[in-house]
N, C-alpha and C. Protein backbone atom coordinates (compact mmCIF):
# COMPACT_ATOMS: atom_id res chain seq x y z
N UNK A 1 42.23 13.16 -3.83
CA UNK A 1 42.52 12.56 -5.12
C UNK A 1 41.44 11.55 -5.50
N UNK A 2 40.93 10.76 -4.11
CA UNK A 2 39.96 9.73 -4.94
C UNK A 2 38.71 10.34 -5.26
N UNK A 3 38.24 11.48 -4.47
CA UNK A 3 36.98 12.11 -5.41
C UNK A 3 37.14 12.13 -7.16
N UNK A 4 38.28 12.84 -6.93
CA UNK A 4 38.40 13.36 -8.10
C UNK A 4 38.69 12.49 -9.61
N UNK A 5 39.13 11.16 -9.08
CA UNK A 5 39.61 9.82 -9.81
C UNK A 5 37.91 9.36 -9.89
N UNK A 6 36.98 9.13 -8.67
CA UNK A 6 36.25 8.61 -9.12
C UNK A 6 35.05 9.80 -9.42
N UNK A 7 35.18 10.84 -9.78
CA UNK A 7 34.21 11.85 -10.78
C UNK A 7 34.75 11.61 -12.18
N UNK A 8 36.05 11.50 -12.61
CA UNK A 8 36.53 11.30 -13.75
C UNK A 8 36.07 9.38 -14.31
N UNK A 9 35.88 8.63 -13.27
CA UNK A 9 35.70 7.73 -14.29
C UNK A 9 33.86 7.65 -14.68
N UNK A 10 33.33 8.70 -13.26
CA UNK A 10 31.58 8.79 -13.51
C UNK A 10 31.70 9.28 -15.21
N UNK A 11 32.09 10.32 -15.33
CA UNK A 11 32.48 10.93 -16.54
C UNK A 11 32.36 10.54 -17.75
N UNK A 12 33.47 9.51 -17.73
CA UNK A 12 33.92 8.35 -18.67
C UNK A 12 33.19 7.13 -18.88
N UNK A 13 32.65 6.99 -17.94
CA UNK A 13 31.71 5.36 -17.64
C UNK A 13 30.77 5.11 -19.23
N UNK A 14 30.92 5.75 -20.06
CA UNK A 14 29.94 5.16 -21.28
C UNK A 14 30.62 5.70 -22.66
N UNK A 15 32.04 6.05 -22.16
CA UNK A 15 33.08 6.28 -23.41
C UNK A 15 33.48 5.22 -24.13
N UNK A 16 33.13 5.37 -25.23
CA UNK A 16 34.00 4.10 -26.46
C UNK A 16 35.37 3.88 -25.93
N UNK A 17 36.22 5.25 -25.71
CA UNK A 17 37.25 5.35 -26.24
C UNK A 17 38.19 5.49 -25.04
N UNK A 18 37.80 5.87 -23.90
CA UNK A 18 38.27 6.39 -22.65
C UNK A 18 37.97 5.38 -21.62
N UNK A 19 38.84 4.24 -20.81
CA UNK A 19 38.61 3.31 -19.65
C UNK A 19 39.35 4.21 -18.60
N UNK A 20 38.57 4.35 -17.32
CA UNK A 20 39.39 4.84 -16.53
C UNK A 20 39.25 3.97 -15.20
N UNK A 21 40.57 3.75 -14.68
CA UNK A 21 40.63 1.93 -14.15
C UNK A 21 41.29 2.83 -12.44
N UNK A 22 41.33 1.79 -11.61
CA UNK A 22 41.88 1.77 -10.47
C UNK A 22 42.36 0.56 -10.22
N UNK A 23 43.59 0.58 -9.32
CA UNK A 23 44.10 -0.81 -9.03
C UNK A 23 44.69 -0.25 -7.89
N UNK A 24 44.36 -1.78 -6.62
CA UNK A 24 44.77 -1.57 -5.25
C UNK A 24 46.04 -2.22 -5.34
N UNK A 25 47.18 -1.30 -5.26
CA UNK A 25 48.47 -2.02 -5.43
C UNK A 25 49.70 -2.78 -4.21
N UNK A 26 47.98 -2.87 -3.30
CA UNK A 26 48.48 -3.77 -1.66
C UNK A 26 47.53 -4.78 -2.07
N UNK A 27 47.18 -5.39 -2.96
CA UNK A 27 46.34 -6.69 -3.27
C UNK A 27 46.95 -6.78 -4.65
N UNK A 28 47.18 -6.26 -5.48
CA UNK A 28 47.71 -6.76 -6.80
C UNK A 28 49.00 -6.25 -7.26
N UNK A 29 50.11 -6.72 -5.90
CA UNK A 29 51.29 -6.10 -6.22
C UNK A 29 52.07 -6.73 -7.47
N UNK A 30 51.52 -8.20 -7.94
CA UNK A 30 52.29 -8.58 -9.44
C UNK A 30 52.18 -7.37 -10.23
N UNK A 31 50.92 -7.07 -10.56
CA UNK A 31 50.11 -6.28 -11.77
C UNK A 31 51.12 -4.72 -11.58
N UNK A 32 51.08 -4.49 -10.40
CA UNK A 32 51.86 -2.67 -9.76
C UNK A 32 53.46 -3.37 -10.52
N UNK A 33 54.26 -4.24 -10.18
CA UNK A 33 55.37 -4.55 -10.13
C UNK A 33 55.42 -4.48 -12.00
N UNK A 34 54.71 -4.85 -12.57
CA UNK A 34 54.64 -5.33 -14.01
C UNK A 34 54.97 -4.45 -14.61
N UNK A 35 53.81 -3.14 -13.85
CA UNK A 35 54.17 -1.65 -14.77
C UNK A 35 54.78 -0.44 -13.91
N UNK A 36 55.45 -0.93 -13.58
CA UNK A 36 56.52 -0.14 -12.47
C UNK A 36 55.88 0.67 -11.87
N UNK A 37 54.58 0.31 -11.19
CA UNK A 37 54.56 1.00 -10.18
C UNK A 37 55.07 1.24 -8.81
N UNK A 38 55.36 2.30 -8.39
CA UNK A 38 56.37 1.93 -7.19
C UNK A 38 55.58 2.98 -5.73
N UNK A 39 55.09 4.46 -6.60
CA UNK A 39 54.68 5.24 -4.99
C UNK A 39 53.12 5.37 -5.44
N UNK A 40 52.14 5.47 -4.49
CA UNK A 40 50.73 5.84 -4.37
C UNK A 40 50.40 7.27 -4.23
N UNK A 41 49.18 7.16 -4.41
CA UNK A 41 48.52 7.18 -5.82
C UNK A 41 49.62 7.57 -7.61
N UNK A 42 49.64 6.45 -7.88
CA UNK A 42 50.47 6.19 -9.41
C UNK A 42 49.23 6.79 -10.41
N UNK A 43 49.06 7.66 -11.02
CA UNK A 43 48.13 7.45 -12.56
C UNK A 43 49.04 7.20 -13.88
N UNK A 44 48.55 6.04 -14.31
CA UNK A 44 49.27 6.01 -16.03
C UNK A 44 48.44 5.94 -17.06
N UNK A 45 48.52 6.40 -18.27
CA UNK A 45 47.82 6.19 -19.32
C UNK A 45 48.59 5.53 -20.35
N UNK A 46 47.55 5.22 -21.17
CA UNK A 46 48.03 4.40 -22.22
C UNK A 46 47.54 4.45 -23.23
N UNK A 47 48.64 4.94 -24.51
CA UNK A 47 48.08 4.72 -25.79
C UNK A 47 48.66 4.38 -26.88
N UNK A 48 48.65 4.57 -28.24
CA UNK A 48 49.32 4.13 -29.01
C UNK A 48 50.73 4.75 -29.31
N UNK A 49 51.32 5.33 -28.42
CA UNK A 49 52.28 6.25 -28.58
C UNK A 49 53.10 5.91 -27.23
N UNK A 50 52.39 5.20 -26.41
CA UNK A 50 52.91 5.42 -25.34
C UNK A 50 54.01 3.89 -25.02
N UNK A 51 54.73 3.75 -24.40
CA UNK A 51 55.34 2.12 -24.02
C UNK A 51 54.64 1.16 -23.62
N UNK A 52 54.44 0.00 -23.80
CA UNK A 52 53.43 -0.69 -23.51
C UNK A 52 53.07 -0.71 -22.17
N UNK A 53 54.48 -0.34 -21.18
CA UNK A 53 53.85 -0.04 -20.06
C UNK A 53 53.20 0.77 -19.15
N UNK A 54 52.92 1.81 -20.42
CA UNK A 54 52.08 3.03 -19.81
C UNK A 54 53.11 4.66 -20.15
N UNK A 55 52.38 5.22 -19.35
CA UNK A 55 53.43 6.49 -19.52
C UNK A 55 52.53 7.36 -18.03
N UNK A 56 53.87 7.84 -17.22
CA UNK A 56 53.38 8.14 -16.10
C UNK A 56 52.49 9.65 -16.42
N UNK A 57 51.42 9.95 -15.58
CA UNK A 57 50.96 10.91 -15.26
C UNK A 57 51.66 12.14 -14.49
N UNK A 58 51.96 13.38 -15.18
CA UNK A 58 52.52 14.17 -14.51
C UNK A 58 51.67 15.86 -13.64
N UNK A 59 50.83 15.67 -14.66
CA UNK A 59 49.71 16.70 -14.40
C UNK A 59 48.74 17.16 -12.86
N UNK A 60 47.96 17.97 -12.95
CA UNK A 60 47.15 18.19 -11.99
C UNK A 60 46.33 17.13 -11.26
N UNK A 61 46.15 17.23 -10.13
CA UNK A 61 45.32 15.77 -9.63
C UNK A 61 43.75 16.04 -8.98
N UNK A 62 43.37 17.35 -9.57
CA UNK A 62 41.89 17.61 -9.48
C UNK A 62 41.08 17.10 -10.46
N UNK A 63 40.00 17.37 -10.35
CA UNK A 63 38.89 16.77 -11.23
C UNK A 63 38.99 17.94 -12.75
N UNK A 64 39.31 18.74 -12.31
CA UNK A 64 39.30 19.61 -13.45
C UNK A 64 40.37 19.85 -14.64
N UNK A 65 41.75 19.48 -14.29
CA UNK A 65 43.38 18.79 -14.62
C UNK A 65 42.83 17.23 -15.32
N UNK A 66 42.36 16.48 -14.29
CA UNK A 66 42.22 14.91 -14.75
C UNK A 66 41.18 15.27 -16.67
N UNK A 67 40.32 15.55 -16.32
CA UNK A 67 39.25 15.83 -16.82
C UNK A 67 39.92 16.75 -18.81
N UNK A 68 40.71 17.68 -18.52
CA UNK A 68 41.41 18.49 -19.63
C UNK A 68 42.17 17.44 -20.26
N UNK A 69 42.95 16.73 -19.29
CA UNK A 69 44.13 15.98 -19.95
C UNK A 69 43.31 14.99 -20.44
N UNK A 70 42.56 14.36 -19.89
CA UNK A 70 41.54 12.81 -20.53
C UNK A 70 41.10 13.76 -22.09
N UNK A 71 40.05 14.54 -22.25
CA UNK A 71 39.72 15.18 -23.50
C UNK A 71 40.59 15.62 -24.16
N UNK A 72 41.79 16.05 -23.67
CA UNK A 72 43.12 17.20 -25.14
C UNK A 72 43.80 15.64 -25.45
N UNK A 73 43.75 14.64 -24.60
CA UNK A 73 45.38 13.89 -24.60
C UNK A 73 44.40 11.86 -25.55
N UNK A 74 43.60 11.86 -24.68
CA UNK A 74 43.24 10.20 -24.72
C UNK A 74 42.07 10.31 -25.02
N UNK A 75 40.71 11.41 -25.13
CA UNK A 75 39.41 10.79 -25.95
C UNK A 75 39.29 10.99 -27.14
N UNK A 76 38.69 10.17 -27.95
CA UNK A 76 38.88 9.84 -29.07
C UNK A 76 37.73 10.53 -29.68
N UNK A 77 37.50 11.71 -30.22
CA UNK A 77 36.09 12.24 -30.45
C UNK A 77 35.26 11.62 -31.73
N UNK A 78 35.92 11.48 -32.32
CA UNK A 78 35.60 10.85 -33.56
C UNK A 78 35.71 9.11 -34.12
N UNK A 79 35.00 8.77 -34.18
CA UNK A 79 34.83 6.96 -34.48
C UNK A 79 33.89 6.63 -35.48
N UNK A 80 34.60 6.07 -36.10
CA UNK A 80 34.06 5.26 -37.44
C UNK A 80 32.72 4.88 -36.85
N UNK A 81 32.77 4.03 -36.03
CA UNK A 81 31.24 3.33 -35.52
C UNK A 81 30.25 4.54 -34.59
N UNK A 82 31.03 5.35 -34.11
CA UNK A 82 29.84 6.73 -33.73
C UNK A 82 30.59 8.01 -33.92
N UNK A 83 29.98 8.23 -35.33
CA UNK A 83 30.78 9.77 -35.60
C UNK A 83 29.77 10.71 -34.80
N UNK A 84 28.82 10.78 -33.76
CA UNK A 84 27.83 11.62 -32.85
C UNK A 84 29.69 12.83 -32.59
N UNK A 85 30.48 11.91 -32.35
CA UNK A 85 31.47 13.54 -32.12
C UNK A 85 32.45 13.97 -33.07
N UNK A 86 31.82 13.25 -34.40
CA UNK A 86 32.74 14.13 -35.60
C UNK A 86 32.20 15.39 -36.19
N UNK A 87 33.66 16.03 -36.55
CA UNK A 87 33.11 17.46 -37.14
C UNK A 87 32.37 17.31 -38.90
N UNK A 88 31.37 17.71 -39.32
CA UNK A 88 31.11 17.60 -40.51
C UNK A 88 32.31 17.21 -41.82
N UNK A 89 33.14 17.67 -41.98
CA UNK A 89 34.24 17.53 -42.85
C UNK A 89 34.83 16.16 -42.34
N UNK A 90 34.98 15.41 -41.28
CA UNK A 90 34.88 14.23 -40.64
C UNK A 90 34.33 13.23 -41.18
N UNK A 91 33.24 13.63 -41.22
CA UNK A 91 31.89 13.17 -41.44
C UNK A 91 31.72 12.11 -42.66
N UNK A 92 31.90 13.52 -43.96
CA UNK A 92 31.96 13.33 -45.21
C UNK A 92 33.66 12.61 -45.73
N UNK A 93 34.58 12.66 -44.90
CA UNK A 93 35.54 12.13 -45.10
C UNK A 93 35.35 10.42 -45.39
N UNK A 94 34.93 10.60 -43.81
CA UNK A 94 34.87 9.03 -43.67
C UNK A 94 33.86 8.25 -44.57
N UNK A 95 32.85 9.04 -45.04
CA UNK A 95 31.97 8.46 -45.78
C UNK A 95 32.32 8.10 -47.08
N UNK A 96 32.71 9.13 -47.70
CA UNK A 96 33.73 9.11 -48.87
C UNK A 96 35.00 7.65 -48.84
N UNK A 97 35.18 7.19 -48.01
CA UNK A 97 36.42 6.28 -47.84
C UNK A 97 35.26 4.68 -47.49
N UNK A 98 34.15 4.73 -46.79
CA UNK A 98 33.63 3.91 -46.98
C UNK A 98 32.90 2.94 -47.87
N UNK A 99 32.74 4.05 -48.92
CA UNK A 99 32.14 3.75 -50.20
C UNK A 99 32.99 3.47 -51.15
N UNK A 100 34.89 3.43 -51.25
CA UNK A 100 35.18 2.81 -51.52
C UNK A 100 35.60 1.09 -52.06
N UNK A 101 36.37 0.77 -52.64
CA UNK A 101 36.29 -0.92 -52.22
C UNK A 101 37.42 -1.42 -51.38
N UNK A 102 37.19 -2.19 -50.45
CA UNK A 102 37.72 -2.53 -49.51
C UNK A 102 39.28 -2.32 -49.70
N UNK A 103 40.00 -3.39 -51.20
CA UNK A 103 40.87 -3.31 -51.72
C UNK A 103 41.73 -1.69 -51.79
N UNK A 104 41.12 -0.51 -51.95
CA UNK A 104 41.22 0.94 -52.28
C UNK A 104 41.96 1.18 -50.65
N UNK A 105 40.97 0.87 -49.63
CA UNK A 105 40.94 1.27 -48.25
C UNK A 105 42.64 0.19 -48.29
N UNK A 106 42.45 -0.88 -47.85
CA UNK A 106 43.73 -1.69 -47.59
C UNK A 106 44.74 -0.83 -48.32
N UNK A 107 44.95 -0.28 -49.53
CA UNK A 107 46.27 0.03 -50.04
C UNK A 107 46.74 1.09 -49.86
N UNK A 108 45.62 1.92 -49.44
CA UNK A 108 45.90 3.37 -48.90
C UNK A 108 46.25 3.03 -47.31
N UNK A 109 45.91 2.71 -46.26
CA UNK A 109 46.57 1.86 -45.10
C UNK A 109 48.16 1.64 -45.76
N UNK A 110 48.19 0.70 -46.08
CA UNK A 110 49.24 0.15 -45.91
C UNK A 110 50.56 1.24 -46.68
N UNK A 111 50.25 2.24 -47.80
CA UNK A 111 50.98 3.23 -48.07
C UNK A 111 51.44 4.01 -47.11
């Protein structure tokens, strides 16, 4: 499992959007206790959908499982500040909404 945890964070190591963390939960048993961790090796992710305390990992524990679920589930391909992984129609979306006035952007948000 730890190959495969630490090929997935080589992976990740220069993602905007993707942190992929380890925690020794025989030295930082507050932090394990906080987010219910209870058996080893625990993986949780976290996102805007998820409980603040995570949401357990149920999936494959190879590099190739870790790796599918990080890209289909938690990377973010597309970002305002580096569209390098937006699709053209993306592209022109976002551009289109930037050239708005700020005011335009806020009210459409908040609708």
């Amino acid at each position: 499992m730890k190959p495969a945890w630490d090929a997935l964070g080589d992976k990740y190591a220069s993602s905007s959007s993707v942190v992929v963390a380890d925690v020794d939960c025989t030295v930082e048993q507050d932090l394990c206790s906080e987010y219910d961790v209870k058996g080893y090796p625990t993986i949780k992710y976290f996102t805007a959908e998820t409980d603040p305390k995570g949401a357990d990992y149920q999936g494959g524990r190879d590099e190739d499982a870790l790796v599918q679920f990080v890209s289909e589930t938690l990377e973010v391909k597309c970002l305002l500040a580096d569209t390098a992984g937006c699709s053209e129609k993306e592209t022109e979306f976002m551009g289109k909404w930037k050239a708005k006035p700020k005011e335009d952007v806020k009210s459409q948000l908040e609708r």
